Amino acid sequence: MRTWFTVILCFTLILITGCTDNSNSSPTEKDQVEQVKSEKTAQMESHLKTENIIYGPAGPIYKIDVTYDDKKHQISGTMHVSFVNNLDKTLEHIYFNLWPNAKEFKSGGVQVDNVQFNNKPVKFDVKKTKLNVSGLSLKTDEEATIKMDFTVTIPEMKNRFGWYDTNVSLGNWFPILAVYDNEGWNLDTYFAGGESFYSLTSDFDVTLKTNKGQMIATTGQSLGKVTMEDGLAIHHFKAKNVRDFAIVMNSAFNQSTFNENGIKINVFYEEENKEYAKYMMDTARYSLSLYGKLFGKYPWPELDIIGMPINVGLGMEYPQLVMISLKSDEEKEKYAIYHTTEHEIAHQWFYGAVGNNQYDEPWLDESFASFASYIALHDKKPNFKWVRAIGKKYYHLTSPASTFLKHKEDDGLAMYGDVIYDYGAKALNELRKKLGDDAFYKGMQAYFEEMKFKVATTADFIRIMEQSSGEDLSKFFKDHRVYLDDTR
């Protein structure tokens, strides 16, 4: 039967081309479906146009040679970092972030000396957590190496960066290249209530000299046997495709090692926490398998899990290494260890492999890791009825850390957790229910595969989920306070 659509279309074509009533020239039902699909795709693409962001400097390769002095609680030595200027401009400054200089660390800090650019002395200036290397000219596509001496004083505190008793935590401890993107150089302040870390995938070659007897967990893998020189043990580590390099040392550590589907899992713990070590290992084996199926294969050969004293939340993530805070009440601790270990391991996918600007778009790693950990904890069927609505209009799921800091005297730091962790996890779960498990996890796998070892933005996530599902999700994200304007 001829539809009114066909009649009107044909009448229009008669006026233009002299179309006759020939059924073979009328659009078929299949043609009409394809036309609707094409129009829907065009509508989706109209709000998916994303800015082509270039992230640099590209391909950093770090070579670090340091010695730890356990009497002074200092780590000192040299660092070379090579990279390419992939930006469409000549660089006259290169910036590094010096996180040990954050005011939160008081007695800690990092001193930089003898900076060289391509083997020649160069000007440099340190202002709090910023190192500005200047007086240079690096043209597009040229490679350079910056060398420096540095000494890090480690503060006495239970922290991701600090020492306590026999434990030494070196998170965010060395001068690290800042990222240049569409905003310019990213030199945000240290955020103790969350993370402000933002770096590009790099390769590391680290030589560490310590007193004999230290048990060491690190990003990357240990190479060869530990050798001795002048009474010090020499450890050599390498890591590929990682955004940072963390170290935890403790002469009182025990180590348990298992292999799970080709991934070497090391759990470090003190004897008094031996029972907790089993919880961490069991959770790691389960989580690595589950996340591998849901999101994509764990991209490194090894993972270190450390049970330790830490007062920054319940844990902290670094590439190939997670810190898990241990308390005292075993029954409460058992649940906390399961959940924390699941959360920090999920960060290996979201922040570790799929990177993001943790200061400007913290939801892209914390909401995702929180969602994954609740999926793991509740057998893929979490209930988020306990999560409260965002409330105040100036808090969005895509708000940067600066928004919460601006209101910290009111409720900003509490709302950071409520919004960026809990509400974000709930929003992702509602997206899962809207799309269905098959379509949702297909999209998550596509997101992981496309953005692995890169820097993802909110626009990237929306684009990939829409392309994978074939649905216009603009209303869903708007209803959940996901606004691209927050990220520009």
Coordinates of C-alpha atoms in Angstrom, one line a residue:
M1 CA 0.0 0.0 0.0
R2 CA 1.4 3.4 -0.9
T3 CA 2.0 5.7 2.2
W4 CA 1.4 9.4 2.4
F5 CA 5.2 9.7 2.7
T6 CA 5.7 8.0 -0.7
V7 CA 2.9 10.1 -2.3
I8 CA 4.4 13.4 -1.1
L9 CA 7.9 12.3 -2.0
C10 CA 6.9 11.3 -5.5
F11 CA 4.9 14.5 -6.1
T12 CA 8.0 16.5 -5.1
L13 CA 10.1 14.5 -7.5
I14 CA 7.6 15.0 -10.3
L15 CA 8.0 18.7 -9.9
I16 CA 11.8 18.4 -10.1
T17 CA 12.5 15.5 -12.4
G18 CA 9.2 14.4 -13.9
C19 CA 9.0 11.2 -11.8
T20 CA 6.3 8.8 -13.1
D21 CA 4.2 6.3 -11.0
N22 CA 6.7 3.5 -11.3
S23 CA 6.8 1.3 -8.2
N24 CA 10.4 0.4 -8.9
S25 CA 11.5 4.0 -8.4
S26 CA 9.7 4.4 -5.1
P27 CA 11.7 4.2 -1.9
T28 CA 11.4 0.8 -0.2
E29 CA 10.8 0.3 3.5
K30 CA 14.5 -0.6 3.7
D31 CA 15.5 2.7 2.1
Q32 CA 13.3 4.6 4.5
V33 CA 14.9 2.8 7.5
E34 CA 18.4 3.6 6.2
Q35 CA 17.4 7.2 5.7
V36 CA 16.1 7.5 9.3
K37 CA 19.3 5.8 10.5
S38 CA 21.4 8.3 8.5
E39 CA 19.5 11.3 9.9
K40 CA 19.9 9.9 13.4
T41 CA 23.6 9.4 12.9
A42 CA 23.9 13.0 11.5
Q43 CA 22.1 14.3 14.6
M44 CA 24.4 12.4 16.9
E45 CA 27.5 13.5 15.2
S46 CA 26.4 17.2 15.3
H47 CA 26.9 17.2 19.1
L48 CA 29.8 14.8 19.1
K49 CA 32.3 17.1 17.4
T50 CA 35.3 17.1 19.7
E51 CA 38.3 19.3 19.8
N52 CA 41.4 17.7 18.3
I53 CA 43.8 18.0 21.3
I54 CA 47.5 17.4 21.0
Y55 CA 49.2 16.3 24.2
G56 CA 52.9 16.8 24.7
P57 CA 55.8 16.7 25.0
A58 CA 55.5 13.2 23.5
G59 CA 57.1 9.9 24.3
P60 CA 58.9 10.7 27.6
I61 CA 61.7 8.3 28.6
Y62 CA 62.9 8.6 32.1
K63 CA 66.3 7.3 33.4
I64 CA 66.6 7.7 37.2
D65 CA 69.6 6.8 39.3
V66 CA 69.1 7.4 43.0
T67 CA 70.3 6.4 46.5
Y68 CA 68.1 6.2 49.6
D69 CA 69.6 7.4 52.9
D70 CA 67.5 5.7 55.7
K71 CA 69.1 7.9 58.4
K72 CA 68.2 11.3 56.7
H73 CA 65.1 9.9 55.1
Q74 CA 66.3 11.3 51.8
I75 CA 66.5 10.0 48.3
S76 CA 68.9 11.7 45.9
G77 CA 70.6 11.3 42.5
T78 CA 70.1 12.2 38.9
M79 CA 67.4 12.0 36.3
H80 CA 67.4 12.2 32.5
V81 CA 64.2 12.6 30.6
S82 CA 64.1 12.5 26.8
F83 CA 61.0 13.6 24.8
V84 CA 59.9 15.0 21.4
N85 CA 58.3 18.4 20.8
N86 CA 55.2 17.2 19.0
L87 CA 53.4 20.5 19.4
D88 CA 52.8 23.1 16.6
K89 CA 55.1 25.6 18.3
T90 CA 58.7 26.2 19.4
L91 CA 59.0 25.5 23.1
E92 CA 61.0 28.1 25.1
H93 CA 60.0 26.6 28.5
I94 CA 59.7 23.1 29.8
Y95 CA 57.7 22.6 33.0
F96 CA 57.8 19.9 35.6
N97 CA 55.6 19.3 38.6
L98 CA 57.3 19.0 42.0
W99 CA 54.6 17.4 44.1
P100 CA 56.9 16.9 47.2
N101 CA 56.9 20.7 47.6
A102 CA 53.2 20.8 48.3
K103 CA 52.5 22.6 51.6
E104 CA 50.7 19.5 53.0
F105 CA 54.2 17.8 53.3
K106 CA 55.7 20.5 55.6
S107 CA 59.0 18.8 56.5
G108 CA 59.3 17.2 53.0
G109 CA 60.3 18.7 49.7
V110 CA 62.5 18.3 46.6
Q111 CA 65.6 20.4 45.7
V112 CA 66.7 20.6 42.1
D113 CA 70.2 21.4 40.9
N114 CA 72.4 21.4 37.8
V115 CA 69.7 21.4 35.2
Q116 CA 71.0 20.7 31.7
F117 CA 69.2 20.9 28.3
N118 CA 70.9 18.7 25.7
N119 CA 74.1 18.5 27.8
K120 CA 74.3 22.3 28.3
P121 CA 73.5 24.2 31.5
V122 CA 70.2 26.0 31.3
K123 CA 68.2 28.4 33.4
F124 CA 65.6 27.0 35.9
D125 CA 63.3 28.4 38.5
V126 CA 61.4 26.6 41.3
K127 CA 58.2 28.1 42.7
K128 CA 56.4 25.8 45.1
T129 CA 55.3 22.7 43.0
K130 CA 56.4 24.2 39.7
L131 CA 59.8 23.8 38.0
N132 CA 60.4 26.1 35.0
V133 CA 63.3 25.2 32.7
S134 CA 63.8 28.2 30.4
G135 CA 66.2 29.9 28.0
L136 CA 65.9 27.1 25.4
S137 CA 64.5 26.7 21.9
L138 CA 63.0 23.4 20.9
K139 CA 61.4 23.4 17.5
T140 CA 58.5 21.1 16.4
D141 CA 59.5 17.5 15.9
E142 CA 62.9 18.0 17.6
E143 CA 64.0 15.7 20.4
A144 CA 65.6 16.8 23.6
T145 CA 67.0 15.5 26.9
I146 CA 66.8 17.3 30.2
K147 CA 69.1 16.2 33.0
M148 CA 69.0 17.3 36.6
D149 CA 70.3 16.4 40.1
F150 CA 67.7 16.3 42.8
T151 CA 67.3 15.5 46.5
V152 CA 63.9 14.5 48.0
T153 CA 63.4 14.9 51.7
I154 CA 60.6 12.5 52.8
P155 CA 58.2 13.7 55.5
E156 CA 57.4 11.6 58.6
M157 CA 53.7 10.8 58.0
K158 CA 51.4 7.9 57.0
N159 CA 50.8 9.1 53.5
R160 CA 51.2 8.1 49.8
F161 CA 54.4 10.1 50.1
G162 CA 56.1 9.8 53.5
W163 CA 57.8 7.5 56.0
Y164 CA 56.6 5.9 59.2
D165 CA 58.5 3.4 61.4
T166 CA 60.1 1.1 58.8
N167 CA 57.8 1.9 55.9
V168 CA 58.8 4.4 53.1
S169 CA 56.2 5.4 50.6
L170 CA 57.4 7.2 47.4
G171 CA 54.3 8.3 45.5
N172 CA 54.6 11.3 43.2
W173 CA 58.2 11.8 44.5
F174 CA 60.4 12.8 41.5
P175 CA 60.2 15.8 39.2
I176 CA 57.7 14.8 36.5
L177 CA 57.1 16.4 33.1
A178 CA 54.0 18.6 33.1
V179 CA 51.5 18.1 30.2
Y180 CA 50.9 20.7 27.5
D181 CA 47.5 20.5 25.9
N182 CA 44.8 22.9 24.6
E183 CA 45.0 24.8 27.9
G184 CA 48.8 25.2 27.7
W185 CA 51.0 23.8 30.5
N186 CA 49.0 22.1 33.2
L187 CA 50.4 23.2 36.6
D188 CA 47.5 22.8 39.0
T189 CA 48.0 22.9 42.7
Y190 CA 48.3 19.7 44.8
F191 CA 45.0 18.4 46.0
A192 CA 45.3 16.4 49.2
G193 CA 41.5 15.6 49.2
G194 CA 41.8 13.8 45.8
E195 CA 44.3 13.7 43.0
S196 CA 45.8 16.4 40.8
F197 CA 48.1 14.2 38.9
Y198 CA 48.2 14.4 35.1
S199 CA 51.0 12.9 33.0
L200 CA 51.5 11.1 29.7
T201 CA 52.4 7.5 29.2
S202 CA 56.2 7.1 29.6
D203 CA 58.9 4.5 29.9
F204 CA 61.1 4.3 33.0
D205 CA 64.5 2.9 33.8
V206 CA 65.2 3.2 37.5
T207 CA 68.3 2.2 39.5
L208 CA 67.8 2.4 43.3
K209 CA 70.6 2.0 45.9
T210 CA 69.4 1.1 49.4
N211 CA 70.7 -0.4 52.6
K212 CA 70.7 -4.2 52.6
G213 CA 67.5 -5.9 53.6
Q214 CA 64.9 -3.6 52.1
M215 CA 61.9 -5.3 50.5
I216 CA 60.8 -3.2 47.6
A217 CA 57.6 -2.9 45.7
T218 CA 57.5 -0.7 42.5
T219 CA 55.8 0.1 39.3
G220 CA 57.3 -2.1 36.6
Q221 CA 59.5 -5.1 37.0
S222 CA 62.7 -5.9 38.7
L223 CA 65.6 -6.8 36.4
G224 CA 68.3 -9.3 37.3
K225 CA 69.7 -10.0 40.7
V226 CA 70.3 -7.4 43.4
T227 CA 74.0 -6.6 43.5
M228 CA 76.1 -5.0 46.2
E229 CA 78.4 -2.0 46.1
D230 CA 80.0 -0.1 49.0
G231 CA 77.7 -1.9 51.4
L232 CA 74.5 -0.8 49.5
A233 CA 72.1 -3.0 47.6
I234 CA 71.6 -2.0 43.9
H235 CA 68.1 -2.6 42.5
H236 CA 67.2 -2.1 38.8
F237 CA 63.6 -1.7 37.6
K238 CA 62.0 -1.0 34.2
A239 CA 58.5 -0.1 33.3
K240 CA 56.8 0.6 29.9
N241 CA 53.7 2.5 29.1
V242 CA 53.1 3.9 32.5
R243 CA 52.2 7.4 33.7
D244 CA 54.2 7.4 36.9
F245 CA 56.7 5.4 38.9
A246 CA 56.0 4.6 42.6
I247 CA 58.1 2.8 45.2
V248 CA 57.3 1.4 48.6
M249 CA 60.1 0.1 50.8
N250 CA 59.9 -1.8 54.1
S251 CA 62.6 -4.0 55.7
A252 CA 59.8 -5.8 57.6
F253 CA 57.8 -6.8 54.6
N254 CA 56.9 -10.3 53.7
Q255 CA 56.0 -11.1 50.1
S256 CA 53.5 -13.6 48.6
T257 CA 53.4 -14.1 44.8
F258 CA 50.8 -15.8 42.6
N259 CA 50.2 -16.0 38.9
E260 CA 46.7 -15.2 37.6
N261 CA 46.2 -15.7 33.8
G262 CA 49.8 -14.8 33.1
I263 CA 49.8 -11.8 35.4
K264 CA 52.3 -11.9 38.3
I265 CA 50.6 -10.6 41.5
N266 CA 52.8 -9.7 44.5
V267 CA 51.3 -8.9 47.9
F268 CA 53.6 -7.2 50.4
Y269 CA 52.7 -7.1 54.1
E270 CA 54.1 -7.1 57.6
E271 CA 53.8 -10.3 59.7
E272 CA 51.1 -8.8 61.9
N273 CA 48.9 -8.3 58.8
K274 CA 49.4 -11.8 57.5
E275 CA 45.6 -12.6 57.6
Y276 CA 44.8 -9.5 55.6
A277 CA 47.3 -10.5 52.9
K278 CA 45.0 -13.4 52.0
Y279 CA 42.1 -10.9 51.5
M280 CA 44.2 -8.7 49.2
M281 CA 45.4 -11.7 47.2
D282 CA 41.9 -13.3 46.8
T283 CA 40.5 -9.9 45.8
A284 CA 43.2 -9.2 43.3
R285 CA 42.8 -12.5 41.5
Y286 CA 39.1 -12.1 41.3
S287 CA 39.2 -8.4 40.2
L288 CA 41.8 -8.8 37.6
S289 CA 39.8 -11.6 36.0
L290 CA 36.5 -9.8 36.2
Y291 CA 37.7 -6.4 34.9
G292 CA 39.6 -8.1 32.1
K293 CA 36.4 -9.6 30.9
L294 CA 34.3 -6.5 31.4
F295 CA 36.7 -3.8 30.2
G296 CA 39.7 -5.3 28.4
K297 CA 42.9 -7.2 29.2
Y298 CA 45.1 -5.9 32.0
P299 CA 47.9 -4.3 30.0
W300 CA 51.0 -5.1 32.1
P301 CA 52.7 -8.3 33.2
E302 CA 52.8 -7.5 37.0
L303 CA 50.8 -5.9 39.8
D304 CA 52.1 -5.1 43.3
I305 CA 49.6 -4.8 46.2
I306 CA 50.9 -3.3 49.5
G307 CA 49.2 -3.5 52.9
M308 CA 50.6 -0.5 54.8
P309 CA 49.8 2.4 57.1
I310 CA 48.3 5.2 55.1
N311 CA 46.0 8.0 56.1
V312 CA 44.9 9.2 52.6
G313 CA 41.5 7.6 52.4
L314 CA 41.6 3.8 52.3
G315 CA 44.1 3.4 49.6
M316 CA 46.0 4.9 46.7
E317 CA 46.7 3.8 43.1
Y318 CA 49.7 4.0 40.9
P319 CA 50.5 2.2 37.7
Q320 CA 51.1 -1.5 38.5
L321 CA 51.1 -0.7 42.3
V322 CA 48.3 -0.1 44.8
M323 CA 48.6 0.9 48.5
I324 CA 45.9 -0.5 50.8
S325 CA 45.4 1.0 54.3
L326 CA 45.2 -1.6 57.1
K327 CA 43.4 -0.9 60.4
S328 CA 42.7 -3.2 63.3
D329 CA 39.1 -4.5 63.5
E330 CA 39.3 -7.6 61.4
E331 CA 35.6 -8.0 60.5
K332 CA 35.2 -4.4 59.4
E333 CA 38.7 -4.6 57.9
K334 CA 37.8 -7.7 55.8
Y335 CA 35.0 -5.8 54.0
A336 CA 37.1 -2.6 53.7
I337 CA 40.0 -4.5 52.2
Y338 CA 37.8 -6.3 49.6
H339 CA 36.2 -3.0 48.5
T340 CA 39.4 -0.9 48.6
T341 CA 41.5 -3.4 46.7
E342 CA 38.7 -3.7 44.1
H343 CA 38.6 0.1 43.8
E344 CA 42.4 0.6 43.5
I345 CA 42.8 -2.2 41.1
A346 CA 40.1 -0.7 38.9
H347 CA 42.3 2.4 38.6
Q348 CA 44.7 0.3 36.6
W349 CA 42.1 0.5 33.8
F350 CA 40.9 4.0 34.5
Y351 CA 43.8 6.4 35.2
G352 CA 46.5 3.8 34.6
A353 CA 45.8 2.6 31.1
V354 CA 43.0 5.1 30.1
G355 CA 44.5 8.4 31.4
N356 CA 42.7 11.7 32.2
N357 CA 43.4 15.1 33.7
Q358 CA 42.6 14.1 37.3
Y359 CA 42.3 17.8 38.4
D360 CA 40.0 19.0 35.6
E361 CA 38.0 15.8 35.0
P362 CA 38.3 13.7 38.2
W363 CA 35.1 11.7 37.5
L364 CA 36.8 10.0 34.5
D365 CA 38.9 7.9 36.9
E366 CA 37.2 8.0 40.3
S367 CA 33.6 7.4 39.1
F368 CA 34.7 4.7 36.9
A369 CA 36.9 2.9 39.5
S370 CA 34.0 3.3 42.1
F371 CA 31.5 1.8 39.6
A372 CA 33.8 -1.1 38.8
S373 CA 34.5 -1.8 42.5
Y374 CA 30.7 -1.9 43.3
I375 CA 30.2 -4.2 40.3
A376 CA 32.9 -6.5 41.7
L377 CA 31.6 -6.3 45.3
H378 CA 28.0 -7.0 44.5
D379 CA 28.4 -9.7 41.8
K380 CA 27.7 -7.3 38.9
K381 CA 24.3 -6.1 40.4
P382 CA 25.0 -3.1 42.6
N383 CA 22.3 -1.1 44.3
F384 CA 22.9 2.6 44.5
K385 CA 19.7 3.6 46.3
W386 CA 21.8 5.0 49.2
V387 CA 23.5 7.6 46.9
R388 CA 22.0 11.0 47.4
A389 CA 21.3 13.6 44.6
I390 CA 23.9 16.2 43.9
G391 CA 21.8 19.1 45.2
K392 CA 23.5 22.4 44.9
K393 CA 23.5 23.6 41.3
Y394 CA 27.2 24.5 41.1
Y395 CA 28.3 20.9 41.6
H396 CA 28.3 18.8 38.4
L397 CA 29.6 15.3 37.8
T398 CA 32.1 17.0 35.4
S399 CA 33.1 19.7 37.9
P400 CA 36.9 20.1 38.3
A401 CA 38.6 19.8 41.6
S402 CA 38.8 23.6 41.8
T403 CA 35.0 23.9 42.2
F404 CA 35.1 21.7 45.3
L405 CA 38.1 23.5 46.7
K406 CA 36.3 26.8 46.2
H407 CA 33.6 25.7 48.5
K408 CA 35.8 23.7 50.9
E409 CA 34.9 25.8 53.9
D410 CA 31.3 24.9 53.3
D411 CA 30.9 21.3 52.1
G412 CA 33.2 21.1 49.2
L413 CA 35.5 18.3 50.3
A414 CA 32.6 16.1 51.4
M415 CA 30.7 16.8 48.2
Y416 CA 33.8 15.8 46.2
G417 CA 33.4 12.3 47.5
D418 CA 29.6 12.3 47.2
V419 CA 29.7 13.5 43.6
I420 CA 32.9 12.3 42.0
Y421 CA 32.9 8.8 43.6
D422 CA 29.3 7.9 44.6
Y423 CA 27.0 9.8 42.3
G424 CA 29.3 9.1 39.3
A425 CA 29.3 5.4 40.0
K426 CA 25.5 5.5 40.2
A427 CA 25.3 7.4 36.9
L428 CA 27.4 4.8 35.1
N429 CA 25.3 2.0 36.6
E430 CA 22.1 3.8 35.3
L431 CA 23.8 4.0 31.9
R432 CA 24.4 0.3 32.1
K433 CA 20.7 -0.4 32.9
K434 CA 19.6 2.0 30.1
L435 CA 21.7 0.3 27.4
G436 CA 21.7 -3.2 28.8
D437 CA 24.8 -5.2 29.9
D438 CA 25.8 -6.3 26.4
A439 CA 25.7 -2.8 24.8
F440 CA 27.2 -1.1 27.8
Y441 CA 30.2 -3.3 28.2
K442 CA 30.7 -3.4 24.5
G443 CA 31.0 0.4 24.7
M444 CA 33.3 0.3 27.7
Q445 CA 35.6 -2.2 25.9
A446 CA 35.6 0.1 22.9
Y447 CA 36.5 3.1 25.1
F448 CA 39.3 1.2 26.8
E449 CA 40.7 -0.1 23.5
E450 CA 40.7 3.3 21.8
M451 CA 41.9 5.4 24.7
K452 CA 44.4 2.9 26.2
F453 CA 47.7 4.7 27.0
K454 CA 46.2 7.9 25.8
V455 CA 44.4 10.8 27.6
A456 CA 40.6 10.6 27.6
T457 CA 38.1 13.4 28.0
T458 CA 34.4 13.4 28.8
A459 CA 33.8 14.1 25.1
D460 CA 35.7 11.0 24.1
F461 CA 33.7 8.9 26.5
I462 CA 30.3 10.2 25.3
R463 CA 31.4 9.9 21.6
I464 CA 32.6 6.3 22.0
M465 CA 29.5 5.1 24.0
E466 CA 27.2 6.7 21.4
Q467 CA 29.0 5.3 18.4
S468 CA 29.1 1.8 20.0
S469 CA 25.5 1.7 21.1
G470 CA 24.1 3.7 18.1
E471 CA 22.1 5.8 20.6
D472 CA 21.9 9.5 21.2
L473 CA 22.8 9.8 24.8
S474 CA 22.9 13.6 25.1
K475 CA 19.7 13.7 27.2
F476 CA 21.0 11.0 29.6
F477 CA 24.3 12.8 30.2
K478 CA 22.6 16.2 30.6
D479 CA 20.1 14.7 33.1
H480 CA 23.1 13.4 35.1
R481 CA 24.9 16.7 35.1
V482 CA 27.6 15.8 32.6
Y483 CA 28.4 19.0 30.8
L484 CA 31.2 19.5 28.2
D485 CA 31.3 23.2 29.1
D486 CA 32.8 22.2 32.5
T487 CA 35.8 20.7 30.7
R488 CA 36.7 23.6 28.4

